[in-house]
Amino acid sequence: MMINDNVLLITGSGRGIGAATALLAAERGYSICLNYLNDEKSAVNVRDQILSRGGKCIAIRADVSDERQVIAMFDDIDRQLGAITHLVNNVGILKQKMAMIDMDGERFQQVLLTNVMSHFYCSREAIKRMSLSRGGRGGAIVNVSSGAAKSGSPFEYVDYAASKGAVDTFTTGLSKEVAADGIRVNCVRPGGIYTDIHADGGEAQRVDRIAKNFPMQRAARRKKSPMPFCGC
């Protein structure tokens, strides 16, 4: 495996789309920083797979909804891999499905903090390092949204849907703000993909239930999901 000079941070990359993206990007020569919070075993497994194939990879535990931890993580990446050139804001949480009227404020706030503020914190620190006007060499940021941003997920996850709608708008504004500094900002809005997040929401087989709403009448497997992220 030939290592190039690109450094990629993927938040929430111990499993699911994040892990699949890390494995593909490593094959393409990126130096990888995996970020995780709770599932150290999965993150270490992904890291070890990359290292065993001749890639370069580190795994850092950090709560990316916490500004101080994000700043510390980026400083750690600087020391171990160099300044990042690519960022995938993948982290996201989903709570048990329920109607909005039954949700409490703490739940709604936690979803917004994790799914939106993490994108802000990580993007800000990445731009400081990528920006041409700050001595960087440009780069790319990919934000992970969801089809829920358009459907609204009524009676299930309107808090999650609202957070992903915010990600869409954040992407639009930020892309225009940093384009002249050599930074591309794009958003990928996956549809139904078989990942563990559905179990987190209380319905592990949810993708099978909603697959009939997709044009191809089926959901995607996570091994096919990272292609858009590595092409942005």
Short mmCIF file of N, CA and C in Angstrom, two decimals, residues 131-227:
data_model
loop_
_atom_site.label_atom_id
_atom_site.label_comp_id
_atom_site.label_asym_id
_atom_site.label_seq_id
_atom_site.Cartn_x
_atom_site.Cartn_y
_atom_site.Cartn_z
N SER A 131 -6.85 25.86 5.22
CA SER A 131 -7.04 27.14 4.53
C SER A 131 -5.77 27.66 3.88
N LEU A 132 -5.86 28.02 2.60
CA LEU A 132 -4.71 28.57 1.89
C LEU A 132 -4.23 29.86 2.53
N SER A 133 -5.16 30.68 2.98
CA SER A 133 -4.79 31.97 3.57
C SER A 133 -4.11 31.83 4.92
N ARG A 134 -4.18 30.63 5.51
CA ARG A 134 -3.52 30.36 6.78
C ARG A 134 -2.28 29.48 6.62
N GLY A 135 -1.87 29.30 5.38
CA GLY A 135 -0.67 28.50 5.13
C GLY A 135 -0.93 27.05 4.82
N GLY A 136 -2.18 26.64 4.74
CA GLY A 136 -2.52 25.27 4.40
C GLY A 136 -2.47 25.04 2.90
N ARG A 137 -2.84 23.86 2.48
CA ARG A 137 -2.81 23.54 1.05
C ARG A 137 -4.17 23.15 0.50
N GLY A 138 -5.20 23.61 1.19
CA GLY A 138 -6.55 23.28 0.75
C GLY A 138 -6.96 21.92 1.28
N GLY A 139 -8.15 21.48 0.89
CA GLY A 139 -8.62 20.18 1.35
C GLY A 139 -10.08 19.98 1.07
N ALA A 140 -10.68 19.04 1.77
CA ALA A 140 -12.08 18.71 1.53
C ALA A 140 -12.75 18.27 2.82
N ILE A 141 -13.99 18.68 2.96
CA ILE A 141 -14.82 18.29 4.10
C ILE A 141 -16.09 17.65 3.56
N VAL A 142 -16.46 16.51 4.09
CA VAL A 142 -17.72 15.86 3.73
C VAL A 142 -18.56 15.71 5.00
N ASN A 143 -19.75 16.27 4.97
CA ASN A 143 -20.69 16.15 6.08
C ASN A 143 -21.71 15.06 5.78
N VAL A 144 -21.99 14.24 6.75
CA VAL A 144 -22.95 13.15 6.56
C VAL A 144 -24.32 13.61 7.04
N SER A 145 -25.25 13.67 6.11
CA SER A 145 -26.63 14.03 6.44
C SER A 145 -27.47 12.74 6.42
N SER A 146 -28.72 12.86 6.04
CA SER A 146 -29.60 11.69 6.02
C SER A 146 -30.83 12.02 5.19
N GLY A 147 -31.45 10.98 4.64
CA GLY A 147 -32.73 11.18 3.98
C GLY A 147 -33.78 11.74 4.91
N ALA A 148 -33.55 11.57 6.22
CA ALA A 148 -34.49 12.10 7.22
C ALA A 148 -34.59 13.61 7.15
N ALA A 149 -33.55 14.28 6.64
CA ALA A 149 -33.58 15.73 6.51
C ALA A 149 -34.72 16.18 5.60
N LYS A 150 -35.10 15.34 4.66
CA LYS A 150 -36.20 15.65 3.74
C LYS A 150 -37.52 15.05 4.19
N SER A 151 -37.50 13.84 4.73
CA SER A 151 -38.75 13.18 5.12
C SER A 151 -39.29 13.71 6.44
N GLY A 152 -38.39 14.18 7.31
CA GLY A 152 -38.81 14.67 8.62
C GLY A 152 -38.98 13.60 9.68
N SER A 153 -39.02 12.33 9.28
CA SER A 153 -39.17 11.20 10.21
C SER A 153 -40.28 11.39 11.24
N PRO A 154 -41.50 11.69 10.80
CA PRO A 154 -42.60 11.92 11.75
C PRO A 154 -42.92 10.68 12.59
N PHE A 155 -43.25 10.90 13.84
CA PHE A 155 -43.60 9.85 14.80
C PHE A 155 -42.42 8.92 15.11
N GLU A 156 -41.25 9.26 14.67
CA GLU A 156 -40.08 8.42 14.92
C GLU A 156 -38.91 9.24 15.48
N TYR A 157 -38.34 10.09 14.62
CA TYR A 157 -37.10 10.76 15.00
C TYR A 157 -37.06 12.20 14.46
N VAL A 158 -38.03 13.02 14.81
CA VAL A 158 -38.00 14.39 14.27
C VAL A 158 -36.79 15.16 14.79
N ASP A 159 -36.28 14.78 15.96
CA ASP A 159 -35.08 15.44 16.48
C ASP A 159 -33.87 15.13 15.59
N TYR A 160 -33.74 13.87 15.22
CA TYR A 160 -32.66 13.45 14.32
C TYR A 160 -32.81 14.12 12.96
N ALA A 161 -34.04 14.15 12.44
CA ALA A 161 -34.30 14.77 11.14
C ALA A 161 -33.95 16.25 11.17
N ALA A 162 -34.32 16.93 12.26
CA ALA A 162 -34.00 18.35 12.39
C ALA A 162 -32.49 18.58 12.41
N SER A 163 -31.78 17.70 13.09
CA SER A 163 -30.32 17.85 13.15
C SER A 163 -29.69 17.68 11.77
N LYS A 164 -30.23 16.77 10.98
CA LYS A 164 -29.67 16.55 9.65
C LYS A 164 -30.06 17.67 8.68
N GLY A 165 -31.23 18.27 8.90
CA GLY A 165 -31.58 19.44 8.12
C GLY A 165 -30.61 20.58 8.39
N ALA A 166 -30.20 20.71 9.64
CA ALA A 166 -29.21 21.72 10.00
C ALA A 166 -27.87 21.44 9.33
N VAL A 167 -27.50 20.18 9.24
CA VAL A 167 -26.25 19.80 8.57
C VAL A 167 -26.29 20.22 7.10
N ASP A 168 -27.42 20.00 6.45
CA ASP A 168 -27.56 20.40 5.04
C ASP A 168 -27.32 21.90 4.87
N THR A 169 -27.97 22.70 5.70
CA THR A 169 -27.84 24.15 5.60
C THR A 169 -26.43 24.61 5.95
N PHE A 170 -25.87 24.02 6.98
CA PHE A 170 -24.49 24.33 7.37
C PHE A 170 -23.53 24.07 6.22
N THR A 171 -23.73 22.96 5.52
CA THR A 171 -22.87 22.61 4.39
C THR A 171 -22.97 23.65 3.28
N THR A 172 -24.18 24.07 2.97
CA THR A 172 -24.38 25.05 1.90
C THR A 172 -23.65 26.35 2.20
N GLY A 173 -23.83 26.86 3.40
CA GLY A 173 -23.18 28.11 3.76
C GLY A 173 -21.67 28.00 3.84
N LEU A 174 -21.19 26.93 4.47
CA LEU A 174 -19.75 26.78 4.66
C LEU A 174 -19.03 26.58 3.33
N SER A 175 -19.65 25.86 2.41
CA SER A 175 -19.01 25.61 1.12
C SER A 175 -18.73 26.92 0.39
N LYS A 176 -19.64 27.88 0.52
CA LYS A 176 -19.45 29.18 -0.13
C LYS A 176 -18.43 30.03 0.63
N GLU A 177 -18.34 29.81 1.91
CA GLU A 177 -17.45 30.61 2.75
C GLU A 177 -15.98 30.27 2.55
N VAL A 178 -15.68 29.01 2.27
CA VAL A 178 -14.27 28.59 2.22
C VAL A 178 -13.79 28.16 0.84
N ALA A 179 -14.63 28.28 -0.17
CA ALA A 179 -14.24 27.84 -1.51
C ALA A 179 -12.99 28.56 -2.01
N ALA A 180 -12.92 29.86 -1.78
CA ALA A 180 -11.77 30.64 -2.25
C ALA A 180 -10.49 30.29 -1.50
N ASP A 181 -10.61 29.59 -0.39
CA ASP A 181 -9.46 29.16 0.39
C ASP A 181 -9.02 27.74 0.03
N GLY A 182 -9.55 27.23 -1.09
CA GLY A 182 -9.11 25.92 -1.57
C GLY A 182 -9.74 24.74 -0.87
N ILE A 183 -10.89 24.96 -0.23
CA ILE A 183 -11.53 23.89 0.53
C ILE A 183 -12.89 23.57 -0.07
N ARG A 184 -13.10 22.33 -0.41
CA ARG A 184 -14.40 21.86 -0.89
C ARG A 184 -15.21 21.35 0.30
N VAL A 185 -16.47 21.72 0.34
CA VAL A 185 -17.37 21.22 1.39
C VAL A 185 -18.60 20.64 0.72
N ASN A 186 -18.82 19.36 0.93
CA ASN A 186 -19.96 18.68 0.35
C ASN A 186 -20.73 17.90 1.41
N CYS A 187 -21.90 17.48 1.03
CA CYS A 187 -22.77 16.74 1.94
C CYS A 187 -23.25 15.47 1.24
N VAL A 188 -23.21 14.37 1.94
CA VAL A 188 -23.74 13.11 1.42
C VAL A 188 -24.95 12.74 2.27
N ARG A 189 -26.05 12.44 1.62
CA ARG A 189 -27.28 12.12 2.32
C ARG A 189 -27.65 10.66 2.05
N PRO A 190 -27.12 9.72 2.83
CA PRO A 190 -27.41 8.30 2.58
C PRO A 190 -28.90 7.99 2.78
N GLY A 191 -29.36 7.01 2.05
CA GLY A 191 -30.71 6.50 2.27
C GLY A 191 -30.65 5.36 3.27
N GLY A 192 -31.36 4.29 2.98
CA GLY A 192 -31.35 3.15 3.90
C GLY A 192 -30.10 2.31 3.74
N ILE A 193 -29.34 2.19 4.81
CA ILE A 193 -28.12 1.38 4.80
C ILE A 193 -28.13 0.50 6.04
N TYR A 194 -27.73 -0.72 5.89
CA TYR A 194 -27.70 -1.65 7.03
C TYR A 194 -26.54 -1.29 7.96
N THR A 195 -26.83 -0.53 9.00
CA THR A 195 -25.83 -0.20 10.02
C THR A 195 -26.47 -0.35 11.40
N ASP A 196 -25.64 -0.28 12.42
CA ASP A 196 -26.10 -0.49 13.80
C ASP A 196 -26.95 0.65 14.33
N ILE A 197 -26.96 1.80 13.67
CA ILE A 197 -27.69 2.94 14.20
C ILE A 197 -29.18 2.66 14.31
N HIS A 198 -29.69 1.78 13.46
CA HIS A 198 -31.12 1.46 13.52
C HIS A 198 -31.47 0.71 14.80
N ALA A 199 -30.57 -0.14 15.24
CA ALA A 199 -30.78 -0.82 16.53
C ALA A 199 -30.75 0.19 17.67
N ASP A 200 -29.89 1.20 17.56
CA ASP A 200 -29.84 2.25 18.57
C ASP A 200 -31.19 2.95 18.68
N GLY A 201 -31.89 3.05 17.56
CA GLY A 201 -33.19 3.70 17.54
C GLY A 201 -34.34 2.79 17.93
N GLY A 202 -34.04 1.53 18.23
CA GLY A 202 -35.06 0.62 18.71
C GLY A 202 -35.69 -0.28 17.68
N GLU A 203 -35.21 -0.23 16.44
CA GLU A 203 -35.78 -1.08 15.39
C GLU A 203 -34.65 -1.53 14.46
N ALA A 204 -34.01 -2.60 14.83
CA ALA A 204 -32.84 -3.07 14.09
C ALA A 204 -33.15 -3.38 12.63
N GLN A 205 -34.37 -3.82 12.34
CA GLN A 205 -34.75 -4.19 10.98
C GLN A 205 -35.51 -3.08 10.26
N ARG A 206 -35.37 -1.86 10.72
CA ARG A 206 -36.11 -0.74 10.13
C ARG A 206 -35.84 -0.60 8.64
N VAL A 207 -34.62 -0.83 8.22
CA VAL A 207 -34.27 -0.68 6.81
C VAL A 207 -35.09 -1.61 5.94
N ASP A 208 -35.32 -2.82 6.40
CA ASP A 208 -36.15 -3.76 5.63
C ASP A 208 -37.58 -3.24 5.50
N ARG A 209 -38.08 -2.61 6.55
CA ARG A 209 -39.45 -2.11 6.53
C ARG A 209 -39.63 -0.96 5.55
N ILE A 210 -38.63 -0.09 5.45
CA ILE A 210 -38.78 1.10 4.60
C ILE A 210 -38.21 0.91 3.19
N ALA A 211 -37.61 -0.25 2.92
CA ALA A 211 -36.97 -0.46 1.63
C ALA A 211 -37.93 -0.32 0.46
N LYS A 212 -39.21 -0.60 0.70
CA LYS A 212 -40.20 -0.51 -0.38
C LYS A 212 -40.37 0.92 -0.89
N ASN A 213 -39.91 1.88 -0.09
CA ASN A 213 -40.02 3.28 -0.50
C ASN A 213 -38.88 3.73 -1.41
N PHE A 214 -37.87 2.87 -1.59
CA PHE A 214 -36.73 3.23 -2.42
C PHE A 214 -36.96 2.78 -3.86
N PRO A 215 -36.43 3.51 -4.84
CA PRO A 215 -36.64 3.15 -6.24
C PRO A 215 -36.23 1.72 -6.58
N MET A 216 -35.14 1.24 -5.96
CA MET A 216 -34.67 -0.12 -6.25
C MET A 216 -35.26 -1.16 -5.31
N GLN A 217 -36.14 -0.71 -4.41
CA GLN A 217 -36.84 -1.61 -3.49
C GLN A 217 -35.90 -2.38 -2.57
N ARG A 218 -34.74 -1.82 -2.31
CA ARG A 218 -33.80 -2.48 -1.40
C ARG A 218 -32.87 -1.44 -0.79
N ALA A 219 -32.26 -1.82 0.32
CA ALA A 219 -31.31 -0.95 1.00
C ALA A 219 -29.89 -1.30 0.57
N ALA A 220 -28.95 -0.49 1.02
CA ALA A 220 -27.55 -0.69 0.65
C ALA A 220 -26.77 -1.37 1.78
N ARG A 221 -25.72 -2.03 1.40
CA ARG A 221 -24.80 -2.60 2.38
C ARG A 221 -23.68 -1.60 2.64
N ARG A 222 -23.15 -1.61 3.85
CA ARG A 222 -22.19 -0.57 4.21
C ARG A 222 -20.91 -0.63 3.40
N LYS A 223 -20.56 -1.79 2.84
CA LYS A 223 -19.33 -1.89 2.06
C LYS A 223 -19.41 -1.04 0.79
N LYS A 224 -20.63 -0.76 0.33
CA LYS A 224 -20.78 0.06 -0.87
C LYS A 224 -20.98 1.54 -0.54
N SER A 225 -21.19 1.83 0.73
CA SER A 225 -21.52 3.20 1.12
C SER A 225 -20.38 4.20 1.11
N PRO A 226 -19.09 3.79 1.23
CA PRO A 226 -18.05 4.81 1.34
C PRO A 226 -17.63 5.46 0.03
N MET A 227 -18.05 4.93 -1.11
CA MET A 227 -17.59 5.47 -2.39
C MET A 227 -17.83 6.97 -2.53
#
